[in-house]
Coordinates of C-alpha atoms in Angstrom, one line a residue:
Chain A
M16 CA 112.8 112.7 116.1
E17 CA 114.6 112.8 112.8
A18 CA 114.0 116.0 111.0
P19 CA 112.1 115.3 107.7
V20 CA 114.3 115.3 104.6
P21 CA 113.0 118.1 102.4
V22 CA 112.5 116.5 98.9
P23 CA 113.4 118.9 96.3
P24 CA 110.3 119.3 94.0
L25 CA 110.8 118.3 90.3
P26 CA 110.0 120.9 87.8
H27 CA 106.3 120.6 87.3
S28 CA 106.4 120.2 83.6
T29 CA 107.3 116.5 84.3
R30 CA 104.2 115.8 86.1
T31 CA 101.7 117.6 83.8
D32 CA 100.8 115.8 80.7
G33 CA 100.2 118.9 78.4
Y34 CA 96.6 119.0 79.4
D35 CA 97.0 122.5 80.6
G36 CA 100.6 122.3 81.8
S37 CA 102.2 125.7 82.0
E38 CA 99.4 127.5 83.9
M39 CA 99.1 124.8 86.5
A40 CA 102.8 124.6 86.8
A41 CA 103.2 128.3 87.5
S42 CA 100.4 128.3 90.2
T43 CA 101.7 125.4 92.3
A44 CA 105.3 126.1 92.2
E45 CA 105.1 128.5 95.1
E46 CA 101.7 127.5 96.5
S47 CA 100.4 124.6 98.4
V48 CA 98.8 121.6 96.5
I49 CA 95.8 121.6 98.7
E50 CA 94.3 124.7 100.4
T51 CA 91.1 125.0 102.2
R52 CA 89.5 128.1 103.7
A53 CA 86.7 127.7 106.4
L54 CA 85.6 124.5 104.7
T55 CA 82.4 123.3 106.3
K56 CA 80.0 120.3 105.6
R57 CA 76.8 120.0 107.4
Y58 CA 74.6 117.0 106.7
G59 CA 70.9 117.1 107.3
G60 CA 70.5 120.3 109.0
D61 CA 72.4 120.2 112.2
Q62 CA 75.1 117.5 112.1
L63 CA 78.5 119.3 111.4
A64 CA 80.7 116.7 109.8
V65 CA 83.5 119.2 109.0
D66 CA 83.7 122.6 110.7
G67 CA 85.7 125.5 109.4
L68 CA 88.6 123.7 108.2
D69 CA 91.8 125.6 107.1
L70 CA 94.2 123.1 105.7
T71 CA 97.4 123.7 103.9
V72 CA 99.2 121.0 102.2
P73 CA 102.6 122.1 100.9
A74 CA 104.0 120.7 97.5
A75 CA 106.3 117.7 97.6
S76 CA 105.1 116.8 101.2
V77 CA 104.0 113.4 102.6
F78 CA 101.1 114.8 104.4
G79 CA 99.4 112.7 107.2
F80 CA 95.8 113.5 107.7
L81 CA 95.0 112.1 111.2
G82 CA 91.9 111.7 113.2
P83 CA 89.8 109.0 114.9
N84 CA 87.1 107.3 112.9
G85 CA 84.3 109.7 112.4
S86 CA 86.3 112.8 112.8
G87 CA 85.6 114.2 109.3
K88 CA 88.5 113.0 107.3
T89 CA 86.7 111.2 104.6
T90 CA 84.1 114.0 104.2
T91 CA 87.0 116.5 103.8
I92 CA 88.6 114.1 101.2
R93 CA 85.3 113.8 99.2
M94 CA 84.9 117.7 99.3
L95 CA 88.5 118.0 97.9
M96 CA 87.8 115.4 95.2
G97 CA 84.6 117.2 94.0
L98 CA 82.2 114.4 95.2
I99 CA 80.6 116.4 97.8
E100 CA 79.7 120.1 97.6
P101 CA 80.8 122.1 100.7
T102 CA 78.0 123.8 102.6
S103 CA 80.3 126.8 102.9
G104 CA 83.8 127.7 102.6
A105 CA 86.2 127.0 99.8
A106 CA 88.7 124.4 98.7
S107 CA 91.5 124.3 96.0
V108 CA 93.5 121.6 94.7
L109 CA 96.6 122.1 92.6
G110 CA 95.8 125.8 92.6
R111 CA 92.3 125.3 91.2
P112 CA 88.8 125.7 92.9
M113 CA 87.1 122.4 93.8
P114 CA 84.5 121.0 92.8
R115 CA 84.4 123.5 89.9
A116 CA 87.6 122.5 88.3
T117 CA 87.3 118.7 88.5
R118 CA 87.8 118.1 84.9
T119 CA 91.3 119.9 84.7
V120 CA 92.5 119.0 88.1
L121 CA 91.5 115.3 88.8
P122 CA 93.4 113.9 85.8
H123 CA 96.6 114.7 87.8
V124 CA 95.3 113.3 91.0
G125 CA 95.2 109.6 92.0
A126 CA 92.8 108.6 94.7
L127 CA 92.0 105.8 97.0
I128 CA 88.8 106.8 99.0
E129 CA 87.4 104.7 101.7
G130 CA 88.7 101.5 100.4
P131 CA 88.7 100.1 97.0
A132 CA 85.6 99.6 94.9
L133 CA 85.8 97.0 92.1
Y134 CA 83.7 95.3 89.4
G135 CA 83.7 91.8 90.7
L136 CA 82.8 90.3 87.3
L137 CA 85.8 91.8 85.7
S138 CA 89.4 90.8 86.0
G139 CA 91.9 93.1 87.9
R140 CA 93.4 94.1 84.6
D141 CA 89.8 94.9 83.0
N142 CA 88.9 97.0 86.1
L143 CA 91.9 99.2 85.6
I144 CA 91.2 99.4 82.0
R145 CA 87.6 100.6 82.8
Y146 CA 88.9 103.2 85.3
D147 CA 91.4 104.4 82.8
S148 CA 88.8 104.7 80.1
A149 CA 86.8 106.9 82.4
D150 CA 89.5 109.5 82.3
P151 CA 89.2 111.7 79.2
A152 CA 92.9 112.7 79.7
A153 CA 94.2 109.2 79.4
D154 CA 95.6 108.1 76.1
P155 CA 93.9 105.0 74.9
R156 CA 97.1 103.9 72.8
T157 CA 99.2 103.6 75.9
R158 CA 96.4 102.2 78.2
R159 CA 97.5 98.5 78.1
T160 CA 101.1 99.5 78.8
R161 CA 100.2 101.8 81.7
V162 CA 97.8 99.2 83.2
A163 CA 100.5 96.6 83.2
T164 CA 103.0 98.9 84.7
A165 CA 100.5 100.0 87.4
L166 CA 99.8 96.2 88.1
D167 CA 103.5 95.4 88.4
R168 CA 104.1 98.3 90.8
V169 CA 101.6 97.0 93.4
G170 CA 102.8 93.4 92.8
L171 CA 99.6 92.1 91.2
T172 CA 100.9 91.0 87.7
A173 CA 100.3 87.3 88.5
A174 CA 96.7 87.9 89.6
A175 CA 95.9 90.3 86.8
G176 CA 93.6 87.9 84.9
K177 CA 91.7 86.7 88.0
K178 CA 88.3 88.0 88.5
A179 CA 88.2 90.9 91.1
K180 CA 85.6 89.2 93.2
A181 CA 88.1 86.3 93.9
Y182 CA 90.5 88.9 95.3
S183 CA 91.5 89.1 99.1
L184 CA 90.9 92.4 100.8
G185 CA 94.6 93.1 100.6
M186 CA 94.6 92.4 96.8
K187 CA 91.8 94.7 96.3
Q188 CA 93.5 97.3 98.3
R189 CA 96.5 96.9 95.9
L190 CA 94.3 97.1 92.9
G191 CA 92.8 100.3 94.2
L192 CA 96.3 101.7 94.4
A193 CA 97.2 100.5 91.1
A194 CA 94.2 102.5 89.8
A195 CA 95.6 105.6 91.5
L196 CA 98.9 105.1 89.7
L197 CA 97.7 104.7 86.2
Q198 CA 99.2 107.9 85.2
P199 CA 101.9 110.0 86.6
R200 CA 100.2 112.1 89.4
R201 CA 101.0 115.4 90.9
L202 CA 98.9 114.4 93.9
L203 CA 98.0 111.2 95.5
V204 CA 95.1 111.1 98.0
L205 CA 95.3 107.8 99.9
D206 CA 92.5 107.2 102.4
E207 CA 93.6 104.4 104.8
P208 CA 95.9 102.8 102.3
T209 CA 97.1 100.1 104.5
N210 CA 93.7 98.8 105.6
G211 CA 93.3 95.0 105.3
L212 CA 96.9 94.5 104.3
D213 CA 99.3 92.2 106.2
P214 CA 102.4 93.5 107.8
Q215 CA 104.5 92.7 104.7
G216 CA 101.8 94.5 102.6
M217 CA 102.0 97.5 104.9
R218 CA 105.8 97.7 104.5
E219 CA 105.5 97.5 100.7
I220 CA 102.7 100.2 100.7
R221 CA 105.0 102.5 102.9
S222 CA 108.0 102.0 100.7
L223 CA 105.9 102.8 97.6
V224 CA 104.7 106.0 99.2
R225 CA 108.2 107.0 99.9
E226 CA 109.3 106.2 96.5
L227 CA 106.4 108.2 94.9
A228 CA 107.3 111.1 97.3
S229 CA 110.8 111.1 96.2
D230 CA 109.8 111.4 92.6
G231 CA 108.1 114.7 93.7
T232 CA 104.5 113.6 94.0
T233 CA 102.6 115.2 97.0
V234 CA 101.0 112.4 98.9
F235 CA 98.0 113.0 101.2
L236 CA 97.6 110.1 103.4
S237 CA 94.8 109.7 105.9
S238 CA 95.1 107.3 108.6
H239 CA 93.9 106.6 112.2
L240 CA 97.3 104.8 112.7
L241 CA 99.6 107.2 114.5
D242 CA 102.9 105.2 114.0
E243 CA 102.0 104.8 110.2
I244 CA 101.9 108.7 109.7
E245 CA 105.0 108.9 111.8
Q246 CA 107.0 106.6 109.7
V247 CA 106.3 108.1 106.4
C248 CA 105.0 111.6 106.7
T249 CA 106.8 114.9 106.6
H250 CA 103.8 117.0 107.6
A251 CA 100.7 116.1 109.5
A252 CA 97.4 117.5 110.4
V253 CA 95.1 116.2 113.3
M254 CA 91.4 116.2 113.1
A255 CA 88.7 115.7 115.8
R256 CA 85.1 116.1 115.8
G257 CA 85.1 117.8 112.5
R258 CA 87.5 120.4 113.5
L259 CA 91.3 120.8 112.7
I260 CA 93.4 120.6 115.9
T261 CA 96.7 121.3 114.5
Q262 CA 98.9 121.0 111.4
G263 CA 102.6 121.5 110.5
P264 CA 105.8 119.4 110.1
V265 CA 105.8 116.1 111.9
A266 CA 108.9 117.1 113.8
E267 CA 107.5 120.2 115.1
L268 CA 104.3 118.6 116.1
A269 CA 106.1 116.0 118.0
A270 CA 108.5 118.6 119.5
G271 CA 105.5 120.1 121.2
A272 CA 105.3 117.3 123.5
R273 CA 108.5 116.9 125.6
G274 CA 110.2 113.5 125.6
R275 CA 111.1 111.4 128.7
L276 CA 114.4 110.5 130.3
V277 CA 114.2 106.6 130.7
V278 CA 116.5 104.6 132.9
T279 CA 116.1 100.8 132.9
T280 CA 117.7 99.2 135.9
P281 CA 117.1 96.4 138.6
D282 CA 117.7 99.0 141.3
P283 CA 114.9 101.5 140.6
G284 CA 114.7 102.9 144.1
D285 CA 118.4 103.9 144.1
A286 CA 118.2 105.2 140.7
A287 CA 115.2 107.3 141.5
R288 CA 117.1 108.8 144.6
V289 CA 120.2 109.7 142.5
L290 CA 118.2 111.4 139.8
K291 CA 116.3 113.4 142.3
E292 CA 119.5 114.5 143.8
R293 CA 120.5 115.7 140.4
G294 CA 117.4 117.8 140.0
I295 CA 115.3 115.5 137.7
A296 CA 111.6 116.2 138.2
D297 CA 108.3 114.3 137.6
L298 CA 110.0 111.0 138.5
T299 CA 107.9 107.7 137.9
V300 CA 109.2 104.4 139.3
T301 CA 108.1 101.0 138.0
D302 CA 109.6 97.5 138.5
D303 CA 112.7 98.0 136.4
Q304 CA 112.3 101.6 135.1
V305 CA 112.5 105.1 136.2
T306 CA 111.3 107.8 133.9
G307 CA 111.4 111.6 134.4
E308 CA 111.5 115.0 132.7
P309 CA 114.6 115.4 130.7
P310 CA 117.3 117.5 132.3
G311 CA 117.6 121.1 131.3
P312 CA 120.4 122.1 128.9
G313 CA 123.0 122.7 131.6
T314 CA 123.1 118.9 132.4
D315 CA 125.2 116.4 130.4
L316 CA 123.3 113.1 130.1
A317 CA 126.7 111.2 130.2
E318 CA 127.5 112.9 133.6
L319 CA 124.0 111.8 134.8
N320 CA 124.7 108.3 133.7
A321 CA 128.2 108.3 135.3
A322 CA 126.4 109.6 138.6
L323 CA 124.1 106.7 138.6
V324 CA 126.9 104.1 138.1
T325 CA 129.1 105.6 140.8
A326 CA 126.2 105.4 143.2
G327 CA 126.2 101.7 142.6
V328 CA 123.1 101.7 140.3
R329 CA 123.3 98.8 137.8
V330 CA 122.1 100.4 134.5
R331 CA 120.7 98.2 131.8
G332 CA 119.4 101.1 129.6
F333 CA 119.8 104.9 129.6
G334 CA 118.4 107.4 127.2
L335 CA 116.0 109.9 126.1
E336 CA 112.7 108.6 124.6
R337 CA 111.6 111.0 122.1
A338 CA 108.0 112.2 122.1
S339 CA 105.8 110.3 119.6
L340 CA 103.0 111.8 117.7
E341 CA 100.6 110.2 120.0
D342 CA 102.1 112.0 123.0
A343 CA 101.7 115.1 120.9
F344 CA 98.1 114.3 120.3
V345 CA 97.4 113.6 123.9
A346 CA 99.2 116.9 124.9
L347 CA 97.1 118.8 122.3
T348 CA 93.5 117.3 123.1
G349 CA 94.0 116.3 126.7
E350 CA 92.5 112.9 125.8
G351 CA 93.2 109.6 124.1
F352 CA 93.0 108.7 120.5
D353 CA 89.6 107.2 120.5
V354 CA 86.5 107.2 118.3
A355 CA 84.7 110.4 118.5
G356 CA 81.2 109.9 119.9
Chain B
M18 CA 118.4 120.1 90.3
S19 CA 121.0 118.7 87.9
Q20 CA 121.3 119.4 84.3
A21 CA 120.4 115.9 83.4
E22 CA 117.1 116.1 85.2
A23 CA 116.2 119.3 83.5
T24 CA 116.7 117.8 80.0
A25 CA 114.7 114.8 80.8
A26 CA 112.0 116.9 82.2
G27 CA 111.9 118.9 79.1
T28 CA 111.6 115.9 76.8
T29 CA 108.8 114.3 78.7
A30 CA 106.8 117.6 78.7
T31 CA 107.2 118.0 74.8
A32 CA 106.2 114.4 74.1
A33 CA 103.2 114.6 76.5
S34 CA 101.9 117.9 74.7
D35 CA 102.2 116.2 71.4
A36 CA 99.9 113.5 72.3
S37 CA 97.2 115.7 74.0
P38 CA 95.2 116.8 71.0
V39 CA 94.6 113.2 69.9
R40 CA 93.3 112.4 73.4
K41 CA 90.5 115.0 73.3
R42 CA 89.0 113.5 70.2
I43 CA 88.7 109.8 71.2
W44 CA 87.6 110.1 74.9
T45 CA 83.9 109.6 74.5
L46 CA 84.0 106.2 72.8
G47 CA 86.4 104.8 75.3
L48 CA 84.0 105.0 78.2
F49 CA 81.0 104.1 76.1
R50 CA 82.7 100.9 74.9
S51 CA 83.9 100.0 78.4
E52 CA 80.2 100.7 79.6
L53 CA 78.8 98.3 76.9
V54 CA 81.2 95.6 77.9
T55 CA 80.5 95.8 81.5
T56 CA 76.8 95.8 81.0
F57 CA 76.6 93.1 78.6
R58 CA 79.0 90.8 80.5
R59 CA 76.8 90.9 83.6
W60 CA 74.8 87.6 84.2
R61 CA 71.8 89.7 84.8
T62 CA 71.7 91.2 81.3
I63 CA 72.5 87.8 79.7
A64 CA 69.6 86.2 81.7
L65 CA 67.2 88.9 80.6
L66 CA 68.1 88.5 77.0
A67 CA 67.7 84.8 77.4
V68 CA 64.1 85.2 78.9
L69 CA 63.3 87.6 76.0
A70 CA 64.6 85.1 73.3
G71 CA 62.6 82.4 75.1
V72 CA 59.1 84.2 74.4
P73 CA 59.0 83.7 70.5
I74 CA 60.3 80.2 70.8
L75 CA 57.4 79.3 73.4
V76 CA 54.8 81.1 71.3
G77 CA 55.9 79.5 68.1
I78 CA 55.8 76.0 69.7
A79 CA 52.4 76.6 71.3
V80 CA 50.9 77.8 68.0
K81 CA 52.4 74.7 66.2
I82 CA 51.1 72.2 68.7
E83 CA 47.7 74.0 68.8
T84 CA 47.2 73.8 65.1
S85 CA 48.9 70.4 64.3
G86 CA 45.5 68.6 64.8
G87 CA 44.5 70.1 61.4
S88 CA 41.9 72.6 62.7
P89 CA 43.2 76.3 62.3
A90 CA 43.3 78.4 65.2
A91 CA 40.3 80.3 64.2
G92 CA 38.2 79.2 67.2
G93 CA 39.9 81.6 69.6
G94 CA 39.9 84.5 67.0
G95 CA 39.8 87.3 69.4
G96 CA 42.3 86.0 71.9
G97 CA 46.1 86.2 72.1
P98 CA 48.4 88.9 71.0
A99 CA 48.0 90.5 67.6
F100 CA 48.7 88.6 64.4
I101 CA 48.6 85.3 66.3
A102 CA 46.2 83.7 64.0
Q103 CA 48.2 84.3 60.8
I104 CA 51.4 82.6 62.1
T105 CA 50.5 79.2 60.7
N106 CA 50.3 80.7 57.2
N107 CA 53.6 82.8 57.4
G108 CA 56.3 82.5 60.0
L109 CA 57.1 86.2 59.6
F110 CA 54.0 86.9 61.6
L111 CA 55.7 85.3 64.6
V112 CA 58.1 88.4 64.7
F113 CA 55.1 90.7 64.9
T114 CA 53.2 88.4 67.6
S115 CA 56.4 88.2 69.7
L116 CA 56.9 91.9 69.8
A117 CA 53.4 92.5 70.7
A118 CA 53.5 89.9 73.4
T119 CA 56.8 91.2 74.9
L120 CA 56.2 95.0 74.5
P121 CA 53.6 95.4 77.4
F122 CA 55.8 93.9 79.9
F123 CA 58.9 91.7 79.3
L124 CA 60.8 94.3 77.2
P125 CA 60.1 97.3 79.4
M126 CA 60.9 95.3 82.5
A127 CA 64.3 94.4 81.1
V128 CA 64.9 98.0 80.3
G129 CA 63.7 99.1 83.7
V130 CA 66.1 96.8 85.3
I131 CA 69.2 98.0 83.2
A132 CA 68.2 101.6 83.5
G133 CA 67.3 101.4 87.2
D134 CA 70.7 99.9 87.9
A135 CA 72.7 102.2 85.8
I136 CA 73.8 104.8 88.4
A137 CA 72.4 103.4 91.6
G138 CA 74.2 100.1 91.0
E139 CA 77.6 101.9 90.6
A140 CA 76.8 103.8 93.8
N141 CA 75.9 100.6 95.6
A142 CA 79.2 98.9 94.5
G143 CA 81.2 102.1 95.4
T144 CA 82.6 102.3 91.9
L145 CA 80.7 105.4 91.2
R146 CA 83.2 107.5 93.2
Y147 CA 86.1 106.2 91.4
L148 CA 84.5 106.7 88.0
L149 CA 83.9 110.4 89.0
V150 CA 87.4 111.0 90.2
A151 CA 88.9 109.5 87.2
P152 CA 87.3 111.9 86.3
A153 CA 84.5 110.7 84.1
G154 CA 82.6 113.9 84.4
R155 CA 79.0 113.7 85.7
T156 CA 77.2 114.7 82.5
R157 CA 79.4 112.6 80.3
L158 CA 78.9 109.6 82.6
L159 CA 75.1 110.0 82.6
L160 CA 75.0 110.4 78.8
T161 CA 77.0 107.3 78.4
K162 CA 74.7 105.4 80.7
Y163 CA 71.7 106.6 78.9
A164 CA 73.3 105.7 75.5
T165 CA 74.1 102.2 76.9
T166 CA 70.5 101.7 78.1
M167 CA 69.2 102.7 74.8
T168 CA 71.6 100.3 73.1
F169 CA 70.1 97.6 75.4
C170 CA 66.6 98.6 74.2
L171 CA 67.7 98.1 70.7
V172 CA 69.6 94.8 71.4
A173 CA 66.8 93.4 73.4
T174 CA 64.1 94.2 70.7
L175 CA 66.3 92.7 67.9
V176 CA 67.0 89.7 70.1
V177 CA 63.1 89.1 70.3
A178 CA 62.7 89.8 66.5
V179 CA 65.5 87.6 65.4
T180 CA 64.6 84.5 67.6
A181 CA 61.0 85.1 66.4
L182 CA 62.1 85.1 62.7
A183 CA 64.4 82.0 63.2
T184 CA 61.7 80.1 65.1
G185 CA 59.0 81.3 62.5
A186 CA 61.2 80.1 59.5
L187 CA 61.7 76.8 61.2
L188 CA 58.2 75.9 62.2
F189 CA 56.0 77.6 59.6
P190 CA 56.1 78.4 55.9
L191 CA 57.3 81.8 54.7
G192 CA 56.1 83.9 51.8
D193 CA 54.0 86.8 50.7
L194 CA 51.9 88.3 53.4
V195 CA 48.6 89.9 53.7
T196 CA 48.5 93.4 55.5
I197 CA 45.8 94.4 57.9
S198 CA 44.3 96.4 55.2
G199 CA 43.9 93.4 53.1
T200 CA 46.6 94.1 50.5
R201 CA 49.3 91.6 49.7
I202 CA 53.0 92.5 49.9
G203 CA 56.1 90.4 49.1
F204 CA 58.2 88.7 51.5
G205 CA 61.1 91.0 51.1
E206 CA 58.9 94.0 51.7
G207 CA 57.6 92.1 54.7
L208 CA 61.1 91.8 56.2
V209 CA 61.6 95.6 55.8
R210 CA 58.3 96.1 57.7
A211 CA 59.5 93.8 60.3
L212 CA 62.7 95.7 60.8
L213 CA 60.9 99.0 60.9
I214 CA 58.6 97.5 63.6
A215 CA 61.5 96.3 65.6
L216 CA 63.1 99.9 65.5
V217 CA 59.8 101.4 66.5
V218 CA 59.4 99.0 69.4
A219 CA 62.9 99.8 70.5
A220 CA 62.1 103.6 70.3
S221 CA 58.9 102.9 72.3
L222 CA 61.3 102.0 75.2
V223 CA 63.0 105.4 75.3
G224 CA 60.7 106.9 77.7
I225 CA 60.9 104.1 80.3
A226 CA 64.7 104.2 79.9
A227 CA 64.7 107.9 80.8
L228 CA 62.3 107.3 83.7
G229 CA 64.6 104.3 85.0
L230 CA 67.7 106.5 84.8
F231 CA 66.0 109.3 86.7
V232 CA 65.0 106.9 89.4
S233 CA 68.6 105.5 89.5
T234 CA 70.0 109.0 90.4
L235 CA 67.7 109.1 93.3
T236 CA 69.0 106.1 95.5
N237 CA 72.3 104.4 96.2
S238 CA 70.6 101.0 96.1
G239 CA 70.4 99.3 92.6
I240 CA 67.8 96.9 93.7
A241 CA 65.5 99.7 94.9
A242 CA 65.9 101.6 91.7
M243 CA 65.1 98.6 89.6
A244 CA 62.1 97.7 91.8
T245 CA 60.7 101.3 91.6
T246 CA 61.1 101.5 87.8
V247 CA 59.4 98.1 87.3
G248 CA 56.7 99.1 89.9
L249 CA 56.2 102.3 87.9
L250 CA 55.8 100.2 84.8
I251 CA 53.1 98.0 86.3
T252 CA 51.3 101.0 87.8
V253 CA 51.1 102.9 84.4
Q254 CA 49.9 99.6 82.6
I255 CA 47.2 99.3 85.1
L256 CA 46.2 103.0 84.9
D257 CA 46.0 102.7 81.1
Q258 CA 43.3 100.0 81.5
I259 CA 41.0 101.9 83.8
P260 CA 38.3 103.7 81.5
Q261 CA 37.5 106.4 84.0
L262 CA 41.1 107.5 83.6
H263 CA 40.8 108.3 79.9
A264 CA 41.7 112.0 80.4
I265 CA 45.3 111.1 81.5
Q266 CA 46.0 108.0 79.5
P267 CA 47.3 109.8 76.5
Y268 CA 50.2 111.1 78.6
L269 CA 51.1 107.5 79.9
F270 CA 54.3 106.3 78.2
S271 CA 52.7 103.0 77.4
H272 CA 49.6 104.4 75.8
H273 CA 50.6 104.1 72.2
W274 CA 52.9 101.3 72.3
L275 CA 50.9 98.8 70.3
S276 CA 50.5 101.5 67.5
F277 CA 53.5 99.8 65.9
A278 CA 50.8 97.4 64.3
D279 CA 49.9 100.5 62.1
L280 CA 53.1 99.8 60.2
M281 CA 51.4 96.7 58.8
R282 CA 48.6 98.8 57.1
E283 CA 48.8 99.7 53.6
P284 CA 49.2 102.7 53.3
V285 CA 50.9 103.1 56.7
Y286 CA 48.7 105.0 59.2
W287 CA 51.2 107.4 60.8
D288 CA 49.1 109.2 63.5
D289 CA 49.4 107.0 66.5
L290 CA 53.0 106.0 65.6
L291 CA 54.1 109.8 65.4
K292 CA 52.1 110.4 68.8
N293 CA 54.0 107.5 70.3
L294 CA 57.4 108.6 69.2
G295 CA 56.5 112.2 70.2
L296 CA 55.5 111.1 73.6
Q297 CA 58.7 109.0 74.1
G298 CA 60.7 112.0 73.2
L299 CA 58.9 114.0 75.7
Y300 CA 59.6 111.6 78.4
A301 CA 63.3 111.4 77.4
A302 CA 63.5 115.2 77.6
V303 CA 61.7 115.7 80.9
F304 CA 63.2 112.7 82.7
G305 CA 66.6 113.1 81.1
S306 CA 66.8 116.7 82.3
A307 CA 65.5 115.7 85.7
A308 CA 68.2 113.0 85.9
W309 CA 71.0 115.6 84.9
A310 CA 69.7 118.1 87.3
R311 CA 69.7 115.5 90.1
F312 CA 73.0 113.8 89.3
T313 CA 75.2 116.9 88.6
A314 CA 74.1 118.3 92.0
K315 CA 74.2 115.3 94.1
D316 CA 76.6 114.5 96.9
I317 CA 78.3 111.3 96.3
T318 CA 78.5 109.7 99.7
A319 CA 78.6 106.0 98.6

């Protein structure tokens, strides 16, 4: 696994719009962008949706928020956005307590929560104008320009005049993203942003996320797709049944689960024998593949390969398969990545 | 970080802080204007206004047909809405008749639909969460919704009044009119009275608008909120007709509605008019506060 490239944060003055700039810049330069302490939400007496969450999202990270459907991700996001009052515990966003500081914090936050929601009778452009006029910090004089820029950024310029009810799910998703990008943001909260998109759309969203992150925006990305998180995120947290299981840099999380040595060959029997002689443990043999635990630091992989070839094993492929986040998840929870009951 | 970046960052920050004082001054109107456009563009709103515009036209045509035989409509003197017998003499009376005909049900029903849909409709469509994270602000959004509903009250009343005036002018003669007290006033004075009456009728709807808005904060279903509000309206109208309930009737929001006719007396008889306006204010205060208390504390899960 590649180590995440640390993105140098831009000075925060570029991301504030003078609303209450200096104070917030000072508070977040060192601290995390999102911080929760024992954050808990209980619905209707006994059902714990989120249970004692301690989450820390570092500034300028692309933070993957993972968990099966129903694990409490969306409830957490709604609490962070001030839509839901926590039952107990505390949350702060951009260094301010939520939901108390919604008015000062949220103009700096772009959000896509549980899919897009649009006014079907309004055009795509008018939808954005409506959402922008709901933001008291948005300058009405630059509204049209900012709306056009946001539409262009998500590739919707051609369909901007069409009524939103005629949009496909993917187009609605893009329009929702455009609404989150109406202003320069310090934090983007994207809940399942690639839902309903075709593979091309997914790639575009991923490159958009990378582009935003390289501008210094912190991106908080929730998903139940592990490979999506692995492709774009520098940090990740995993939730299951309302609890936080782990959090940290993606590289460290994946390192927690060990990779596998994989040899592809038409002679799996011979290969297994040679590998066993060389002290490789936990061998698994399939039709044309032998996998095992990677050798200790004393063994050179090249020599291992040479030994196989010398023994007459025809090697098609040889290498270490790095641990995926999914392996890490299974190692952590001892179970698959399925919907929580 | 390079020197160039630092300079660019500094410039952006300066430019942004220059613009911020202006921003704070204009924010309220932006959301209100957007709300008006969104409300009056809906087919539902247009259909409601069309129905309201249809009432005076129907009444006007009916009166015209009824009296075209030559016999004045004196036979049914006691029946029909107020002022209906005077329409043939003066088209301006169609304004009063139409308002008297629509105020008990059509107008408040239309207001109930708009008010009931105000918050619940947004919740139903999911747009409420995006307005709130924009962040519209809960109090500000509620005030905007109430202001929009009141604007609708006024627009709906004026639609009835203006269509009635146009229909009346087209079908019947216009001229001096006789007040309920028997005195004669000029047509210009009559028009002023008509406008005053329209304003009082619009103000009579303030109570149900607040009630509808409160109901709207209780549910995530626009249809349920509209149905509840209209149901409450019907219930109140029925309770107001049961003589045994006279003790509670002065507190029903519809009890003094038809007092607007007192503006056609000479001199104007203010007692019931003021009671009506006071009662509407009370409803607005009570249910407005209830809506605010509910909406600002509510978990937005839709």
